[in-house]
């Protein structure tokens, strides 16, 4: 009997076309799901008859409670090599192998600049006004050249963002708890002495940190209050790093010039959620990793993960 593989949350219905799944023909039945399952009960019912599940990034949590309701599950493949919503210990206890894939740092870095430039030059507001026959030029753009860009995190993505900022003629500074002066010098930026200095002295601040217990809630009301009233905040990393309620309050009260956000506490964002209509906010539906080349890498290596598992030699095992 063939094994069954569910490919879940394939919103754009492209998982089976951006990569070659034919090596699994005759051995594994691949079934894509394009809709989002809104509850654990829905997930458990839909996946009960599958031996393999391919999940995209952190769209779907796999806690111990769900894993315990999937007795046939033997292989869980997640895109990327880090996943905070899969209970790896519970998976091991249930006999489920969890594998990952490589992920490019280019797409999220590019989206960061799309948001930052969109905010600085009022792209959405001006574009909508033009299409609606509104006023010709209603905003005055913020300059990048000669301004300060502060980066919370200078890893693979933060480093890419820094180099673009330098190319725009910006003064770039970075901070994280583990950032060394050597790493900052390697990228060509200045290392800020503290998080507080980075927030208070920069015109644009962008978040590029991994989510951990140390970074969860790193930017709360007190930290956001340090930003200049003319400053912009961009978060394409993880929603939980920035207190969502505190950010909404800062935007509503005009205490910062604006924010660009690609990540949210709940995804997909519910209809009527205040982040959909907040003033001074440019929001996108978690597009950071969503690019054709990245999808081809994710799903192509998912096929490799399945083949390696079937051969008894799993690759890219997480945890």
mmCIF file of N, CA and C in Angstrom, residues 215-273:
data_model
loop_
_atom_site.group_PDB
_atom_site.id
_atom_site.type_symbol
_atom_site.label_atom_id
_atom_site.label_comp_id
_atom_site.label_asym_id
_atom_site.label_seq_id
_atom_site.Cartn_x
_atom_site.Cartn_y
_atom_site.Cartn_z
ATOM 1 N N UNK A 215 14.377 36.932 23.255
ATOM 2 C CA UNK A 215 13.915 37.979 22.341
ATOM 3 C C UNK A 215 12.401 38.156 22.357
ATOM 4 N N UNK A 216 11.678 37.222 22.936
ATOM 5 C CA UNK A 216 10.217 37.357 22.997
ATOM 6 C C UNK A 216 9.853 38.608 23.814
ATOM 7 N N UNK A 217 9.069 39.508 23.226
ATOM 8 C CA UNK A 217 8.695 40.741 23.915
ATOM 9 C C UNK A 217 9.840 41.722 24.081
ATOM 10 N N UNK A 218 10.866 41.601 23.243
ATOM 11 C CA UNK A 218 12.047 42.457 23.379
ATOM 12 C C UNK A 218 11.697 43.937 23.226
ATOM 13 N N UNK A 219 10.734 44.223 22.352
ATOM 14 C CA UNK A 219 10.300 45.603 22.160
ATOM 15 C C UNK A 219 8.882 45.748 22.686
ATOM 16 N N UNK A 220 8.789 46.296 23.889
ATOM 17 C CA UNK A 220 7.496 46.570 24.497
ATOM 18 C C UNK A 220 7.218 48.059 24.492
ATOM 19 N N UNK A 221 6.269 48.471 25.296
ATOM 20 C CA UNK A 221 5.880 49.886 25.325
ATOM 21 C C UNK A 221 7.052 50.789 25.703
ATOM 22 N N UNK A 222 7.847 50.375 26.685
ATOM 23 C CA UNK A 222 8.968 51.209 27.131
ATOM 24 C C UNK A 222 10.006 51.373 26.033
ATOM 25 N N UNK A 223 10.270 50.285 25.306
ATOM 26 C CA UNK A 223 11.268 50.344 24.237
ATOM 27 C C UNK A 223 10.764 51.168 23.050
ATOM 28 N N UNK A 224 9.496 50.989 22.691
ATOM 29 C CA UNK A 224 8.943 51.747 21.574
ATOM 30 C C UNK A 224 8.897 53.245 21.888
ATOM 31 N N UNK A 225 8.784 53.571 23.152
ATOM 32 C CA UNK A 225 8.767 54.982 23.551
ATOM 33 C C UNK A 225 10.109 55.658 23.314
ATOM 34 N N UNK A 226 11.167 54.879 23.149
ATOM 35 C CA UNK A 226 12.489 55.446 22.885
ATOM 36 C C UNK A 226 12.641 55.905 21.441
ATOM 37 N N UNK A 227 11.821 55.388 20.543
ATOM 38 C CA UNK A 227 11.933 55.759 19.142
ATOM 39 C C UNK A 227 11.581 57.233 18.935
ATOM 40 N N UNK A 228 12.249 57.837 17.962
ATOM 41 C CA UNK A 228 11.911 59.218 17.607
ATOM 42 C C UNK A 228 10.493 59.280 17.041
ATOM 43 N N UNK A 229 9.808 60.377 17.189
ATOM 44 C CA UNK A 229 8.474 60.501 16.570
ATOM 45 C C UNK A 229 8.536 60.481 15.043
ATOM 46 N N UNK A 230 9.729 60.693 14.486
ATOM 47 C CA UNK A 230 9.917 60.645 13.029
ATOM 48 C C UNK A 230 10.466 59.300 12.556
ATOM 49 N N UNK A 231 10.604 58.341 13.475
ATOM 50 C CA UNK A 231 11.238 57.059 13.140
ATOM 51 C C UNK A 231 10.221 56.061 12.603
ATOM 52 N N UNK A 232 10.741 55.110 11.824
ATOM 53 C CA UNK A 232 9.954 54.008 11.274
ATOM 54 C C UNK A 232 10.499 52.687 11.806
ATOM 55 N N UNK A 233 9.589 51.763 12.113
ATOM 56 C CA UNK A 233 9.960 50.434 12.594
ATOM 57 C C UNK A 233 9.509 49.399 11.568
ATOM 58 N N UNK A 234 10.393 48.446 11.241
ATOM 59 C CA UNK A 234 10.055 47.370 10.317
ATOM 60 C C UNK A 234 10.307 46.034 11.014
ATOM 61 N N UNK A 235 9.334 45.125 10.910
ATOM 62 C CA UNK A 235 9.505 43.782 11.484
ATOM 63 C C UNK A 235 9.107 42.733 10.458
ATOM 64 N N UNK A 236 10.115 42.060 9.897
ATOM 65 C CA UNK A 236 9.887 40.922 9.004
ATOM 66 C C UNK A 236 10.403 39.642 9.641
ATOM 67 N N UNK A 237 10.654 39.672 10.939
ATOM 68 C CA UNK A 237 11.261 38.547 11.643
ATOM 69 C C UNK A 237 10.200 37.669 12.294
ATOM 70 N N UNK A 238 9.851 37.962 13.539
ATOM 71 C CA UNK A 238 8.831 37.217 14.258
ATOM 72 C C UNK A 238 7.956 38.193 15.024
ATOM 73 N N UNK A 239 6.656 37.959 14.978
ATOM 74 C CA UNK A 239 5.712 38.891 15.591
ATOM 75 C C UNK A 239 5.957 39.054 17.085
ATOM 76 N N UNK A 240 6.272 37.955 17.763
ATOM 77 C CA UNK A 240 6.354 37.989 19.226
ATOM 78 C C UNK A 240 7.523 38.804 19.751
ATOM 79 N N UNK A 241 8.428 39.221 18.876
ATOM 80 C CA UNK A 241 9.549 40.055 19.321
ATOM 81 C C UNK A 241 9.067 41.460 19.654
ATOM 82 N N UNK A 242 8.028 41.917 18.969
ATOM 83 C CA UNK A 242 7.469 43.257 19.194
ATOM 84 C C UNK A 242 6.075 43.116 19.800
ATOM 85 N N UNK A 243 5.846 43.758 20.929
ATOM 86 C CA UNK A 243 4.537 43.707 21.571
ATOM 87 C C UNK A 243 3.507 44.345 20.642
ATOM 88 N N UNK A 244 2.564 43.547 20.157
ATOM 89 C CA UNK A 244 1.614 44.016 19.154
ATOM 90 C C UNK A 244 0.714 45.118 19.684
ATOM 91 N N UNK A 245 0.224 44.986 20.898
ATOM 92 C CA UNK A 245 -0.649 46.014 21.471
ATOM 93 C C UNK A 245 0.103 47.325 21.660
ATOM 94 N N UNK A 246 1.352 47.231 22.107
ATOM 95 C CA UNK A 246 2.155 48.439 22.301
ATOM 96 C C UNK A 246 2.427 49.122 20.964
ATOM 97 N N UNK A 247 2.667 48.332 19.920
ATOM 98 C CA UNK A 247 2.898 48.915 18.605
ATOM 99 C C UNK A 247 1.641 49.598 18.081
ATOM 100 N N UNK A 248 0.496 48.946 18.243
ATOM 101 C CA UNK A 248 -0.769 49.553 17.810
ATOM 102 C C UNK A 248 -1.010 50.886 18.522
ATOM 103 N N UNK A 249 -0.727 50.916 19.810
ATOM 104 C CA UNK A 249 -0.917 52.152 20.573
ATOM 105 C C UNK A 249 0.001 53.256 20.065
ATOM 106 N N UNK A 250 1.257 52.928 19.775
ATOM 107 C CA UNK A 250 2.208 53.922 19.277
ATOM 108 C C UNK A 250 1.775 54.469 17.923
ATOM 109 N N UNK A 251 1.219 53.612 17.083
ATOM 110 C CA UNK A 251 0.753 54.053 15.766
ATOM 111 C C UNK A 251 -0.489 54.929 15.884
ATOM 112 N N UNK A 252 -1.423 54.497 16.695
ATOM 113 C CA UNK A 252 -2.669 55.257 16.843
ATOM 114 C C UNK A 252 -2.422 56.638 17.444
ATOM 115 N N UNK A 253 -1.476 56.705 18.366
ATOM 116 C CA UNK A 253 -1.203 57.965 19.042
ATOM 117 C C UNK A 253 -0.186 58.824 18.295
ATOM 118 N N UNK A 254 0.318 58.330 17.157
ATOM 119 C CA UNK A 254 1.264 59.094 16.362
ATOM 120 C C UNK A 254 2.613 59.278 17.013
ATOM 121 N N UNK A 255 2.994 58.344 17.887
ATOM 122 C CA UNK A 255 4.276 58.478 18.577
ATOM 123 C C UNK A 255 5.458 58.025 17.738
ATOM 124 N N UNK A 256 5.196 57.330 16.611
ATOM 125 C CA UNK A 256 6.220 57.040 15.619
ATOM 126 C C UNK A 256 5.638 57.354 14.246
ATOM 127 N N UNK A 257 6.506 57.543 13.275
ATOM 128 C CA UNK A 257 6.039 57.953 11.950
ATOM 129 C C UNK A 257 5.302 56.828 11.237
ATOM 130 N N UNK A 258 5.702 55.585 11.512
ATOM 131 C CA UNK A 258 5.038 54.472 10.856
ATOM 132 C C UNK A 258 5.740 53.169 11.129
ATOM 133 N N UNK A 259 5.120 52.084 10.671
ATOM 134 C CA UNK A 259 5.694 50.756 10.849
ATOM 135 C C UNK A 259 5.376 49.900 9.631
ATOM 136 N N UNK A 260 6.302 49.023 9.291
ATOM 137 C CA UNK A 260 6.093 48.018 8.253
ATOM 138 C C UNK A 260 6.153 46.652 8.906
ATOM 139 N N UNK A 261 5.095 45.858 8.780
ATOM 140 C CA UNK A 261 4.984 44.585 9.496
ATOM 141 C C UNK A 261 4.591 43.471 8.535
ATOM 142 N N UNK A 262 5.308 42.362 8.607
ATOM 143 C CA UNK A 262 5.008 41.199 7.763
ATOM 144 C C UNK A 262 4.629 39.978 8.594
ATOM 145 N N UNK A 263 4.668 40.100 9.917
ATOM 146 C CA UNK A 263 4.441 38.955 10.802
ATOM 147 C C UNK A 263 3.458 39.345 11.903
ATOM 148 N N UNK A 264 2.631 38.389 12.317
ATOM 149 C CA UNK A 264 1.540 38.680 13.233
ATOM 150 C C UNK A 264 1.403 37.574 14.268
ATOM 151 N N UNK A 265 0.807 37.928 15.417
ATOM 152 C CA UNK A 265 0.626 36.954 16.486
ATOM 153 C C UNK A 265 -0.271 35.805 16.048
ATOM 154 N N UNK A 266 -1.275 36.106 15.226
ATOM 155 C CA UNK A 266 -2.177 35.089 14.689
ATOM 156 C C UNK A 266 -2.152 35.169 13.175
ATOM 157 N N UNK A 267 -1.892 34.043 12.525
ATOM 158 C CA UNK A 267 -1.863 34.001 11.066
ATOM 159 C C UNK A 267 -2.660 32.802 10.569
ATOM 160 N N UNK A 268 -3.461 32.973 9.496
ATOM 161 C CA UNK A 268 -3.766 34.240 8.839
ATOM 162 C C UNK A 268 -4.434 35.228 9.791
ATOM 163 N N UNK A 269 -4.246 36.501 9.531
ATOM 164 C CA UNK A 269 -4.803 37.544 10.382
ATOM 165 C C UNK A 269 -6.325 37.523 10.278
ATOM 166 N N UNK A 270 -7.040 37.412 11.395
ATOM 167 C CA UNK A 270 -8.508 37.346 11.345
ATOM 168 C C UNK A 270 -9.124 38.600 10.733
ATOM 169 N N UNK A 271 -10.256 38.430 10.098
ATOM 170 C CA UNK A 271 -11.002 39.584 9.579
ATOM 171 C C UNK A 271 -11.360 40.501 10.742
ATOM 172 N N UNK A 272 -11.232 41.793 10.531
ATOM 173 C CA UNK A 272 -11.563 42.745 11.585
ATOM 174 C C UNK A 272 -10.460 42.967 12.587
ATOM 175 N N UNK A 273 -9.319 42.291 12.438
ATOM 176 C CA UNK A 273 -8.209 42.486 13.370
ATOM 177 C C UNK A 273 -7.693 43.920 13.260
#
